[in-house]
Amino acid sequence: MPEGLGVADEQLWLVPSLDVDAGSDSAAVELFVERARSVASRFALSNADDGAAVVDICRRLDGIPLAIELAASRMASMTASDVRDRLDHRFRLLVGSRRGLARHQTLRHAVAWSYDLLDDAEKVLLGRCSVFAGGFDSKVLVR
């Protein structure tokens, strides 16, 4: 549930995960490339290995725009394969600049901020659902 500032005429926009099903033609990969070029102007999906690594990064990050932007920011000092190979430590790898809001500086802060918005019953439900290795949806919850 989005949380606003409570100011007059404020509009809240839900930012869903980006599509990754189209592979290198997906919105997630497009965002990654755009953001990567902002820190490494010569970045391109110049070979199949780079393209496959970026698609894998976007899939492993579930198309989450903030996570993709943080991963792409690493292209200034890493290759796409390096980022992909280090995603097992994503909470250490995906750290943003110090200029933004605290909850947007790292993926860990964003997850913690979102979790803190849940009431106690929702936290219990999330804890119970976390046992599903591939994720879950409402169909799983009603069975």
CSV table of C-alpha atoms in Angstrom, one decimal:
chain,number,residue,atom,x,y,z
A,1,MET,CA,0.0,0.0,0.0
A,2,PRO,CA,1.6,3.3,-1.0
A,3,GLU,CA,2.1,5.8,1.7
A,4,GLY,CA,1.8,9.5,0.9
A,5,LEU,CA,2.9,12.7,2.6
A,6,GLY,CA,-0.7,13.9,3.2
A,7,VAL,CA,-0.4,17.1,1.3
A,8,ALA,CA,-3.2,18.8,-0.7
A,9,ASP,CA,-3.7,17.4,-4.2
A,10,GLU,CA,-1.2,14.6,-3.7
A,11,GLN,CA,-1.4,11.7,-6.0
A,12,LEU,CA,0.0,8.3,-5.3
A,13,TRP,CA,1.2,6.0,-8.0
A,14,LEU,CA,1.8,2.3,-7.6
A,15,VAL,CA,5.1,1.3,-9.3
A,16,PRO,CA,4.7,-2.4,-10.2
A,17,SER,CA,7.6,-4.7,-11.0
A,18,LEU,CA,8.8,-4.4,-14.6
A,19,ASP,CA,8.2,-7.2,-17.1
A,20,VAL,CA,11.2,-9.4,-17.6
A,21,ASP,CA,9.6,-12.1,-19.7
A,22,ALA,CA,10.6,-10.6,-23.0
A,23,GLY,CA,14.3,-11.1,-22.2
A,24,SER,CA,16.6,-8.5,-23.7
A,25,ASP,CA,13.5,-6.6,-25.1
A,26,SER,CA,11.9,-6.3,-21.7
A,27,ALA,CA,11.1,-3.1,-19.8
A,28,ALA,CA,13.4,-4.2,-17.0
A,29,VAL,CA,16.4,-4.6,-19.3
A,30,GLU,CA,15.6,-1.3,-20.9
A,31,LEU,CA,15.7,0.4,-17.5
A,32,PHE,CA,19.0,-1.3,-16.6
A,33,VAL,CA,20.7,-0.2,-19.8
A,34,GLU,CA,19.4,3.3,-19.5
A,35,ARG,CA,20.6,3.6,-15.9
A,36,ALA,CA,23.9,1.8,-16.7
A,37,ARG,CA,24.6,4.4,-19.4
A,38,SER,CA,24.1,7.2,-17.0
A,39,VAL,CA,27.2,6.0,-15.0
A,40,ALA,CA,29.1,4.3,-17.9
A,41,SER,CA,28.3,6.1,-21.1
A,42,ARG,CA,29.8,3.4,-23.3
A,43,PHE,CA,27.8,0.6,-21.7
A,44,ALA,CA,26.0,-1.6,-24.3
A,45,LEU,CA,24.8,-5.1,-24.6
A,46,SER,CA,27.5,-5.7,-27.1
A,47,ASN,CA,27.7,-9.5,-26.8
A,48,ALA,CA,25.5,-12.4,-25.9
A,49,ASP,CA,27.2,-12.9,-22.5
A,50,ASP,CA,26.5,-9.3,-21.4
A,51,GLY,CA,22.9,-9.5,-22.6
A,52,ALA,CA,22.3,-12.8,-20.8
A,53,ALA,CA,23.9,-11.4,-17.6
A,54,VAL,CA,21.7,-8.3,-17.7
A,55,VAL,CA,18.5,-10.4,-18.3
A,56,ASP,CA,19.5,-12.7,-15.4
A,57,ILE,CA,20.1,-9.7,-13.1
A,58,CYS,CA,16.7,-8.3,-13.9
A,59,ARG,CA,15.0,-11.7,-13.4
A,60,ARG,CA,16.8,-12.3,-10.1
A,61,LEU,CA,15.7,-8.8,-8.9
A,62,ASP,CA,12.1,-9.7,-9.8
A,63,GLY,CA,11.8,-6.6,-12.1
A,64,ILE,CA,11.9,-4.3,-9.0
A,65,PRO,CA,12.8,-0.8,-10.4
A,66,LEU,CA,14.8,0.3,-7.4
A,67,ALA,CA,16.8,-2.9,-7.3
A,68,ILE,CA,17.5,-2.7,-11.0
A,69,GLU,CA,18.6,1.0,-10.7
A,70,LEU,CA,20.9,0.1,-7.9
A,71,ALA,CA,22.4,-2.8,-9.8
A,72,ALA,CA,22.9,-0.7,-12.9
A,73,SER,CA,24.7,1.9,-10.9
A,74,ARG,CA,27.5,-0.7,-10.3
A,75,MET,CA,28.3,-0.6,-14.0
A,76,ALA,CA,30.7,2.3,-13.4
A,77,SER,CA,33.1,-0.2,-11.7
A,78,MET,CA,31.9,-3.7,-12.5
A,79,THR,CA,30.8,-5.8,-15.5
A,80,ALA,CA,27.3,-7.2,-15.9
A,81,SER,CA,28.7,-10.6,-15.1
A,82,ASP,CA,30.3,-9.4,-11.9
A,83,VAL,CA,27.0,-7.9,-10.8
A,84,ARG,CA,25.1,-11.1,-11.6
A,85,ASP,CA,27.7,-13.2,-9.8
A,86,ARG,CA,27.5,-11.1,-6.7
A,87,LEU,CA,23.7,-10.9,-6.4
A,88,ASP,CA,23.7,-13.6,-3.7
A,89,HIS,CA,24.9,-10.8,-1.5
A,90,ARG,CA,22.4,-8.3,-2.9
A,91,PHE,CA,21.9,-6.4,0.4
A,92,ARG,CA,25.6,-5.5,0.4
A,93,LEU,CA,25.9,-5.0,-3.4
A,94,LEU,CA,22.9,-2.9,-4.0
A,95,VAL,CA,23.7,0.3,-2.1
A,96,GLY,CA,22.8,3.7,-3.6
A,97,SER,CA,24.1,7.2,-3.2
A,98,ARG,CA,23.9,9.1,0.1
A,99,ARG,CA,21.8,11.9,-1.6
A,100,GLY,CA,18.4,10.1,-1.6
A,101,LEU,CA,15.9,9.2,1.2
A,102,ALA,CA,17.3,6.7,3.6
A,103,ARG,CA,14.8,4.1,2.5
A,104,HIS,CA,16.0,4.4,-1.1
A,105,GLN,CA,19.7,4.2,-0.4
A,106,THR,CA,19.9,0.5,-0.2
A,107,LEU,CA,17.6,-2.4,-1.0
A,108,ARG,CA,17.8,-3.5,2.6
A,109,HIS,CA,16.4,-0.1,3.7
A,110,ALA,CA,13.6,-0.3,1.2
A,111,VAL,CA,12.6,-3.8,2.3
A,112,ALA,CA,12.8,-2.8,6.0
A,113,TRP,CA,10.7,0.4,5.4
A,114,SER,CA,8.0,-1.6,3.6
A,115,TYR,CA,8.0,-4.3,6.3
A,116,ASP,CA,7.7,-1.7,9.0
A,117,LEU,CA,4.5,-0.5,7.3
A,118,LEU,CA,2.8,-3.8,7.9
A,119,ASP,CA,0.6,-4.4,11.0
A,120,ASP,CA,1.3,-7.4,13.3
A,121,ALA,CA,-1.1,-9.8,11.5
A,122,GLU,CA,0.4,-8.9,8.1
A,123,LYS,CA,3.9,-9.5,9.5
A,124,VAL,CA,2.9,-13.0,10.8
A,125,LEU,CA,1.3,-13.8,7.4
A,126,LEU,CA,4.4,-12.7,5.5
A,127,GLY,CA,6.6,-14.8,7.8
A,128,ARG,CA,4.4,-17.8,7.1
A,129,CYS,CA,4.5,-17.2,3.4
A,130,SER,CA,8.2,-16.8,3.3
A,131,VAL,CA,8.7,-20.6,3.2
A,132,PHE,CA,7.7,-20.7,-0.5
A,133,ALA,CA,11.0,-20.8,-2.4
A,134,GLY,CA,9.5,-19.6,-5.7
A,135,GLY,CA,7.2,-17.0,-4.2
A,136,PHE,CA,3.5,-17.2,-3.8
A,137,ASP,CA,0.3,-15.4,-4.8
A,138,SER,CA,-3.3,-15.2,-3.5
A,139,LYS,CA,-4.1,-18.6,-5.0
A,140,VAL,CA,-1.7,-20.2,-2.6
A,141,LEU,CA,-3.2,-18.4,0.3
A,142,VAL,CA,-6.8,-19.6,-0.3
A,143,ARG,CA,-6.0,-23.3,-0.6
